[in-house]
Tab-separated table of C-alpha atoms in Angstrom:
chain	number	residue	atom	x	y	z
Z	1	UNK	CA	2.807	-16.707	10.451
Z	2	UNK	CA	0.782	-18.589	7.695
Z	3	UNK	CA	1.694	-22.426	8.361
Z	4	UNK	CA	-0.690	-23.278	5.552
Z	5	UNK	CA	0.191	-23.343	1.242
Z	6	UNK	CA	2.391	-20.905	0.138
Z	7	UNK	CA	1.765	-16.698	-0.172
Z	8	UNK	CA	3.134	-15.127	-3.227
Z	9	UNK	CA	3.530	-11.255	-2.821
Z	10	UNK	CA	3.340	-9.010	-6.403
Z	11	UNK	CA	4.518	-5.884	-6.503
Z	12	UNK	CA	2.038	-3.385	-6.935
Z	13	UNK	CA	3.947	-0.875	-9.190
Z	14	UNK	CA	4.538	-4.045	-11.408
Z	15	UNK	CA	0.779	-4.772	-11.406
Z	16	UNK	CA	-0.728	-1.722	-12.411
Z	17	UNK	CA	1.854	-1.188	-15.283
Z	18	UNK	CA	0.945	-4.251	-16.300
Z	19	UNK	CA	-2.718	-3.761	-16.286
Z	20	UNK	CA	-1.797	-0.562	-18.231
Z	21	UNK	CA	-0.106	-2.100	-20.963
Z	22	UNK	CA	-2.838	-4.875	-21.337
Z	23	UNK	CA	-5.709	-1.997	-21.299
Z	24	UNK	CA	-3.500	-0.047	-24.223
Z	25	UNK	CA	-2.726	-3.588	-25.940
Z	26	UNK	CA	-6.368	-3.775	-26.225
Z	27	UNK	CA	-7.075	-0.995	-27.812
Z	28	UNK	CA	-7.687	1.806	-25.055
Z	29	UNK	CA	-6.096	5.354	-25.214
Z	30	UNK	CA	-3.656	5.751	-22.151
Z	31	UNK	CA	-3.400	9.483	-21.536
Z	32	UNK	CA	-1.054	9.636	-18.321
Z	33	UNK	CA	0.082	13.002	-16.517
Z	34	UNK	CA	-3.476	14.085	-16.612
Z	35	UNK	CA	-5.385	14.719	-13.141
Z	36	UNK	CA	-9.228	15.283	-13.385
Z	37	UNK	CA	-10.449	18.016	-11.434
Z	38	UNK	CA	-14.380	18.181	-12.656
Z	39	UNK	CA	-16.851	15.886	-14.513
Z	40	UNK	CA	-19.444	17.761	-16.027
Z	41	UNK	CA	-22.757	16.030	-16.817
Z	42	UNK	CA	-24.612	16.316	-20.430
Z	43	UNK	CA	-27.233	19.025	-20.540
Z	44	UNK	CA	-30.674	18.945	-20.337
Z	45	UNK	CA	-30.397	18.401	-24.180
Z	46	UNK	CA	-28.372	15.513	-24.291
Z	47	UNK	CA	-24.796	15.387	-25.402
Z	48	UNK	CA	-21.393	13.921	-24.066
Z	49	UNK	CA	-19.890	14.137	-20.270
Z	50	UNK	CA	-17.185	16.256	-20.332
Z	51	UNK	CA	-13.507	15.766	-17.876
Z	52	UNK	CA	-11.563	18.585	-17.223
Z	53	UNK	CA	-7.786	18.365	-16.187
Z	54	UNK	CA	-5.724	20.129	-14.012
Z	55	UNK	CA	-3.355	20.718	-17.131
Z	56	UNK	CA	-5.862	22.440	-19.131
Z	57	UNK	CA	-7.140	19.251	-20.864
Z	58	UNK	CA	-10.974	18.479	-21.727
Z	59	UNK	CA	-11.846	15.124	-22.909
Z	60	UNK	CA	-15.533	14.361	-23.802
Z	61	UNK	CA	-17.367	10.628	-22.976
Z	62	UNK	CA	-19.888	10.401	-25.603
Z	63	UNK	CA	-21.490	7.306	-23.493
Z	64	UNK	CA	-20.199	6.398	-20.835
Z	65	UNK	CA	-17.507	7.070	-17.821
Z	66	UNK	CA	-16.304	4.645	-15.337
Z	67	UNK	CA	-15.174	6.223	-12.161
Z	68	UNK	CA	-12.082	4.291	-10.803
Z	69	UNK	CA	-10.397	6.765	-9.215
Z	70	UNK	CA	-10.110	5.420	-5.665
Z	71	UNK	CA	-10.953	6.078	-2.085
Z	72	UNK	CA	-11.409	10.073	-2.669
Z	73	UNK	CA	-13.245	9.790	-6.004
Z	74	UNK	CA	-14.137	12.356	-7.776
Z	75	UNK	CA	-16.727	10.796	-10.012
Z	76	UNK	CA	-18.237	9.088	-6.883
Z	77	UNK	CA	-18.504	12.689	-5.545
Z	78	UNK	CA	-19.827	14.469	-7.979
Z	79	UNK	CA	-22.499	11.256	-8.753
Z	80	UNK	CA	-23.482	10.757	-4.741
Z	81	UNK	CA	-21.930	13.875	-3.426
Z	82	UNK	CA	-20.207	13.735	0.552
Z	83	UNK	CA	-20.295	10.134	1.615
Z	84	UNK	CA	-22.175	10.764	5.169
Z	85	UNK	CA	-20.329	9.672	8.618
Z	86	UNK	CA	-17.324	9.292	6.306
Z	87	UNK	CA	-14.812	6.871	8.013
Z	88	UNK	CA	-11.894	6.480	6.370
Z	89	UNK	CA	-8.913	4.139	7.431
Z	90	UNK	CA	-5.002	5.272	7.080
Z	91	UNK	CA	-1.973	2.557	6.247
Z	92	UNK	CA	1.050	3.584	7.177
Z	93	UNK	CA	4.627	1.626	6.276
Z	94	UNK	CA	8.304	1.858	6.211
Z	95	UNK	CA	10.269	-0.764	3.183
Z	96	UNK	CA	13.411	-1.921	5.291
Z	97	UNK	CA	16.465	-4.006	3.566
Z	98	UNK	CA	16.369	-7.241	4.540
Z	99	UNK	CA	20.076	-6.630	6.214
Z	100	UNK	CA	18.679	-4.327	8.916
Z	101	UNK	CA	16.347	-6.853	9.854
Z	102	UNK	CA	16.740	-8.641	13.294
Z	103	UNK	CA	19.083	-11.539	13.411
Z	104	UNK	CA	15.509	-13.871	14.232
Z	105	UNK	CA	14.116	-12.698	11.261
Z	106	UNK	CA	13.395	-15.133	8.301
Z	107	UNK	CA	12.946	-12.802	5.112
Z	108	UNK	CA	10.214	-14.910	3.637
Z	109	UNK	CA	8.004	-14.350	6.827
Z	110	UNK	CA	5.072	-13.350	6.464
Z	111	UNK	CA	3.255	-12.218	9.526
Z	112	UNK	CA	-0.407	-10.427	10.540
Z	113	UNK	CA	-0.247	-8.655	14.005
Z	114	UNK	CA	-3.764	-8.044	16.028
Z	115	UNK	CA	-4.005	-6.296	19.078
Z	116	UNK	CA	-1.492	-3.717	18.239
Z	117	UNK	CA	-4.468	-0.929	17.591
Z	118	UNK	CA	-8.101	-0.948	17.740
Z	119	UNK	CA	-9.882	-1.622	14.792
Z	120	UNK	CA	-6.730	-2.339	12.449
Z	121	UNK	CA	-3.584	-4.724	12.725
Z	122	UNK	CA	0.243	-4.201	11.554
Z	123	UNK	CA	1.967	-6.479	8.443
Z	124	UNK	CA	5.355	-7.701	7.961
Z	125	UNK	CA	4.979	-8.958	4.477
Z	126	UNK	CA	8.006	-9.583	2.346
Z	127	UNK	CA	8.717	-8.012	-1.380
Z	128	UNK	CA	11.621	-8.788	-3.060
Z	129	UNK	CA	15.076	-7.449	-1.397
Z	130	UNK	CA	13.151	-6.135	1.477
Z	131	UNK	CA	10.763	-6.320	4.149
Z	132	UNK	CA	7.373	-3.955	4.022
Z	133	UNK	CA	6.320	-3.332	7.755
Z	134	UNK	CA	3.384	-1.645	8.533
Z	135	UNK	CA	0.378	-0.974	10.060
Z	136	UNK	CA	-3.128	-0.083	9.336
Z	137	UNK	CA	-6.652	1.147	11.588
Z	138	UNK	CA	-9.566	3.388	10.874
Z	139	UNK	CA	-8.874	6.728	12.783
Z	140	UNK	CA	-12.034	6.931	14.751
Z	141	UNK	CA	-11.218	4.358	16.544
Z	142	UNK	CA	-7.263	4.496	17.246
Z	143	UNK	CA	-6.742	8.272	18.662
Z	144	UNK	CA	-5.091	9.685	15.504
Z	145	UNK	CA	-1.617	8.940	13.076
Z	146	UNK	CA	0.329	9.869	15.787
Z	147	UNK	CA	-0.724	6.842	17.843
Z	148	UNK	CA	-0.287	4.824	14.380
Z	149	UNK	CA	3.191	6.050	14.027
Z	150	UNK	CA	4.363	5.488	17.736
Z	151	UNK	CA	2.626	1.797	16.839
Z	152	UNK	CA	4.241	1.234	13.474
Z	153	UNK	CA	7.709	2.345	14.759
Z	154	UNK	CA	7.443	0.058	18.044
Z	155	UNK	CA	6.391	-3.106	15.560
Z	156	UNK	CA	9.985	-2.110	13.917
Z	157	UNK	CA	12.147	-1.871	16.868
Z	158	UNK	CA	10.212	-5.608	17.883
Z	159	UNK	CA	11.170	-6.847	14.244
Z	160	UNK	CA	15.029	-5.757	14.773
Z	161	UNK	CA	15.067	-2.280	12.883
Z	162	UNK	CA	17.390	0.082	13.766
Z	163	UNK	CA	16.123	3.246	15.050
Z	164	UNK	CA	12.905	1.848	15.033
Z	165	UNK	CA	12.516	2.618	11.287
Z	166	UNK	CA	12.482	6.556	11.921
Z	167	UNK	CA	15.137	6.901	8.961
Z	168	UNK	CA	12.695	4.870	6.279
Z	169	UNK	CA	10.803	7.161	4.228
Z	170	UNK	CA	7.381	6.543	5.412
Z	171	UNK	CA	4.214	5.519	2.998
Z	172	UNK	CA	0.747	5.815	3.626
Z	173	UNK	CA	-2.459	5.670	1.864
Z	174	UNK	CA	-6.452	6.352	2.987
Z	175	UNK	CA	-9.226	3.674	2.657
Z	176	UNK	CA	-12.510	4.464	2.873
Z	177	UNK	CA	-14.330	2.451	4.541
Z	178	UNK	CA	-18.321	3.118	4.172
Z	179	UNK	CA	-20.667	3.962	1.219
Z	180	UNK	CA	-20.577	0.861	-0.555
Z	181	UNK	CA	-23.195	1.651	-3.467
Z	182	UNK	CA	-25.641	-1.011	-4.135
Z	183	UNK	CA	-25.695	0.872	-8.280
Z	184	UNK	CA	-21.993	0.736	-8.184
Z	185	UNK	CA	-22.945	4.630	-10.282
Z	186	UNK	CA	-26.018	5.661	-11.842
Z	187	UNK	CA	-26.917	5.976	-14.563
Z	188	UNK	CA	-24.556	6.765	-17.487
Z	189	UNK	CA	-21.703	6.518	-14.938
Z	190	UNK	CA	-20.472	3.229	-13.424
Z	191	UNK	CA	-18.038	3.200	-10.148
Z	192	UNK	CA	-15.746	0.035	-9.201
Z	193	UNK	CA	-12.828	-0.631	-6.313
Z	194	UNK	CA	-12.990	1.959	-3.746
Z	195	UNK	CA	-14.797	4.522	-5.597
Z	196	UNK	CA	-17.579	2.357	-5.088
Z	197	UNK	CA	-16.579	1.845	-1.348
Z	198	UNK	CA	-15.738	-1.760	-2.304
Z	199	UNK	CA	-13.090	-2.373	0.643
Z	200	UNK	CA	-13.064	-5.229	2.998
Z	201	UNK	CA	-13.959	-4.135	6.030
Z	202	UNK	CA	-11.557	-6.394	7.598
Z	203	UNK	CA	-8.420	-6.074	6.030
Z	204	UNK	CA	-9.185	-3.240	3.973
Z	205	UNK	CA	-7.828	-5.436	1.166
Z	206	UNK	CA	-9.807	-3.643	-2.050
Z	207	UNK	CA	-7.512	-5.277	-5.097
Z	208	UNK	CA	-9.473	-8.298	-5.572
Z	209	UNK	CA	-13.190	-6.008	-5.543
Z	210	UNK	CA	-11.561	-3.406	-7.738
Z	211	UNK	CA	-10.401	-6.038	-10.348
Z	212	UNK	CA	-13.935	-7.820	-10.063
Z	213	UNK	CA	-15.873	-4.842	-10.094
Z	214	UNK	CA	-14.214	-3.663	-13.290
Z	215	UNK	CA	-15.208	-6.220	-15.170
Z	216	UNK	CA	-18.632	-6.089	-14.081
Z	217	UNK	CA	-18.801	-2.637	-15.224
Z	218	UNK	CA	-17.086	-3.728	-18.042
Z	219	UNK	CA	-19.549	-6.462	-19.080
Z	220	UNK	CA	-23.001	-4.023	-18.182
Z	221	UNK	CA	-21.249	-1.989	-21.041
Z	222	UNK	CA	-20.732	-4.412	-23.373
Z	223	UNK	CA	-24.767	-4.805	-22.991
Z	224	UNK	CA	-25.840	-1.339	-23.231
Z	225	UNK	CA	-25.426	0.326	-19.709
Z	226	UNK	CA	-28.124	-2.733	-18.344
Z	227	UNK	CA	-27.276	-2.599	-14.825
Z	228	UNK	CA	-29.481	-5.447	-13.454
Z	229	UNK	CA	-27.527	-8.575	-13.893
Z	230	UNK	CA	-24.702	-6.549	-13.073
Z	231	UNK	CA	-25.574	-5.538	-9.633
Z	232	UNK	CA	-26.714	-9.454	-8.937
Z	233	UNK	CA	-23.344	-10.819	-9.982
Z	234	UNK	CA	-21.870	-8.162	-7.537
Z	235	UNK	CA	-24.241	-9.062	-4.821
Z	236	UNK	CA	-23.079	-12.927	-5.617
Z	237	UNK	CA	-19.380	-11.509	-5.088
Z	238	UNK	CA	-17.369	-8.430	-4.433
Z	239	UNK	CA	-20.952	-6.001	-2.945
Z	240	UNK	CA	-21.496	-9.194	-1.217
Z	241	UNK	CA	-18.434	-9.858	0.339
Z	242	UNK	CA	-18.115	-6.196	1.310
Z	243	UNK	CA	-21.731	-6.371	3.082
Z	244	UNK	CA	-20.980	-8.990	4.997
Z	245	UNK	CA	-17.348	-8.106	6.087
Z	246	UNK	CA	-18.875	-5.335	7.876
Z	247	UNK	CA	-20.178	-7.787	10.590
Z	248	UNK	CA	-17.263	-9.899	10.537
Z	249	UNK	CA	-14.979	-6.715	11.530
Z	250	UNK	CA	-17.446	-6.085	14.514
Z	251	UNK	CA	-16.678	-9.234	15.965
Z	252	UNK	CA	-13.191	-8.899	15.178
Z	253	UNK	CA	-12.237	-5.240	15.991
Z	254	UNK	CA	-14.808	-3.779	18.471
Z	255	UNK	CA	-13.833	-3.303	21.842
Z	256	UNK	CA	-16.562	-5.714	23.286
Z	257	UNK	CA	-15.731	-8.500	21.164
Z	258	UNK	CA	-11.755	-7.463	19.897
Z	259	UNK	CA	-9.367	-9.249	23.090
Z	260	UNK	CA	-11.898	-12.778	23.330
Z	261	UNK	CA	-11.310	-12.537	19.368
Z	262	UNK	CA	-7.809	-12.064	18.821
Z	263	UNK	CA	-7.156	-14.452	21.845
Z	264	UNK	CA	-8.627	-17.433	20.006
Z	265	UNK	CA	-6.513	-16.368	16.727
Z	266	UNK	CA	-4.056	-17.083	18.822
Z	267	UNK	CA	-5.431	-20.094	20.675
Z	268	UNK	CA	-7.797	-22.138	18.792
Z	269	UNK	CA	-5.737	-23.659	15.320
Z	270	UNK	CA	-9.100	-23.758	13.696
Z	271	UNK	CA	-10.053	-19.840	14.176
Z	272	UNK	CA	-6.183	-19.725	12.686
Z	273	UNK	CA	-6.613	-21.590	9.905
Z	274	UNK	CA	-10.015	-19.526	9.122
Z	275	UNK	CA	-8.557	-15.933	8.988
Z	276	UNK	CA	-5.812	-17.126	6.416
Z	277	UNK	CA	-8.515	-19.115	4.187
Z	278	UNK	CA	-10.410	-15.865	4.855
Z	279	UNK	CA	-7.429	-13.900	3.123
Z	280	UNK	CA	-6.712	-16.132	0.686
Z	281	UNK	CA	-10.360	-16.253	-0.772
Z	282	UNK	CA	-11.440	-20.055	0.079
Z	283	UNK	CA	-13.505	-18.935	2.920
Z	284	UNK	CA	-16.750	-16.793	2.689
Z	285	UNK	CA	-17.450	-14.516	5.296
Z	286	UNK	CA	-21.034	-15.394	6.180
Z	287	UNK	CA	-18.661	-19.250	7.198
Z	288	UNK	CA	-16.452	-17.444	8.959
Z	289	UNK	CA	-19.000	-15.931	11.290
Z	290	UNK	CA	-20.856	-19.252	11.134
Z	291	UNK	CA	-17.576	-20.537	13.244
Z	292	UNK	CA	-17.281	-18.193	15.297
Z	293	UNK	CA	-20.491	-18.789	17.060
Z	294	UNK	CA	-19.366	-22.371	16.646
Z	295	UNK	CA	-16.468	-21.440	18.417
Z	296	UNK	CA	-18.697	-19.217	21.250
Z	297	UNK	CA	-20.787	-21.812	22.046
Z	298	UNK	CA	-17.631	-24.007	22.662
């Protein structure tokens, strides 16, 4: 439990609509219902990329595209092919009413669990009328779903669920968590948020990269497709912080380092207080490891 400022929680739904409307308020051409199945380059000659649909459409980019299409990209694909040694992480969670909660359980709690899995941890983060419980792990390292099911449904029998949640339609989602491309694209084609493998390695949080990324694409653009200062800003933030969660979730998740980690979560208030600065942006990851040598050497 965060004993530290407030968390707010936004709905996701809410957010994206949101970032819709602002994108068609702005002057961009929302075209919804329409799944892209190919992106085919200009020819040798020049000319525009063209998108095909899976409804039949074909929409031409006479300058540039911006792949944003998440953790399976197809732009990403098609630009860097097969991502090699792909390992990709699964969420899985149930939304339960906050009346079928346990009798102990506040419905503004807001609660990280470690040790549940390797590499991954379980959430019981409020939103609204209910409670969203669930858990999260890259599946090289966990023995499969099944073991994150059995996990996810044992965290809801410990948080007071009936039936241990079996009856809650259940919600999942893939990360990907490698191939974070130094270009962010090539080219004529710019990638942001997961297409560009811009996950944290630790939480697999990607909002905050995505949104950051976007407008870095946004502003190379703006100055006709120059990539340099773009990929410097990103190395100053979002790359950056992506690079350098990767050792950060060594320490934290592998099996050499995972029990003396999540043991000091639990024991030492100022390894506490660093994961939830860590979440919460105020803390840098290269500090973070910084204190936990501190801590080691302790």
């Amino acid at each position: 439990d965060s004993r530290g400022p407030a968390v707010r929680v936004v709905d996701r739904a809410l957010l994206d609509a949101r970032l819709t409307e602002a994108a068609r308020r702005a002057g961009a051409i929302v075209r919804e219902g329409q799944s892209v199945t190919a992106l085919e380059p200009p020819s040798a000659r020049g000319g525009p990329f063209v998108l095909h649909t899976r409804e039949g459409g074909r929409f031409e980019a006479r300058d540039y595209v911006v792949g944003a299409d998440g953790a399976s990209s197809l732009i990403g694909r098609t630009l860097r092919g097969p991502v090699e040694g792909r390992r990709p992480a699964v969420g899985l969670q149930i939304r339960v009413p906050y009346e079928d909660l346990g009798p102990g359980e506040p419905p503004c709690s807001m609660r990280v669990h470690f040790g549940l899995v390797p590499w991954g941890y379980g959430w019981v983060f409020p939103a609204g009328d209910h409670a969203v419980i669930g858990i999260g792990a890259m599946i090289a390292g966990t023995g499969g779903p099944a073991l994150l099911r059995s996990e996810l449904y044992a965290l809801a029998r410990a948080s007071g669920v009936p039936g241990e949640g079996r009856s809650y339609p259940l919600e999942g989602a893939v990360i990907l968590m490698q191939g974070a491309g130094a270009g962010m694209g090539r080219g004529r084609v710019f990638l942001c948020g997961d297409a560009a493998g811009l996950v944290d390695r630790v939480s697999g949080e990607g909002i905050p990269a995505a949104v950051e990324s976007g407008l870095l694409c946004a502003s190379a653009i703006l100055d006709g497709g120059d990539r340099r200062e773009m990929i410097v800003r990103a190395w100053r933030g979002c790359l950056g912080r992506t690079v350098s969660s990767k050792l950060c979730g060594i320490l934290l998740y592998h099996p050499r380092f995972a029990a003396r980690a999540i043991r000091r979560l639990g024991e030492s208030e100022k390894f506490y207080r660093a994961y939830w600065e860590l979440l919460s942006g105020k803390l840098t990851y290269g500090r973070m490891i910084l204190g936990l040598a501190t801590q080691g050497r302790g």
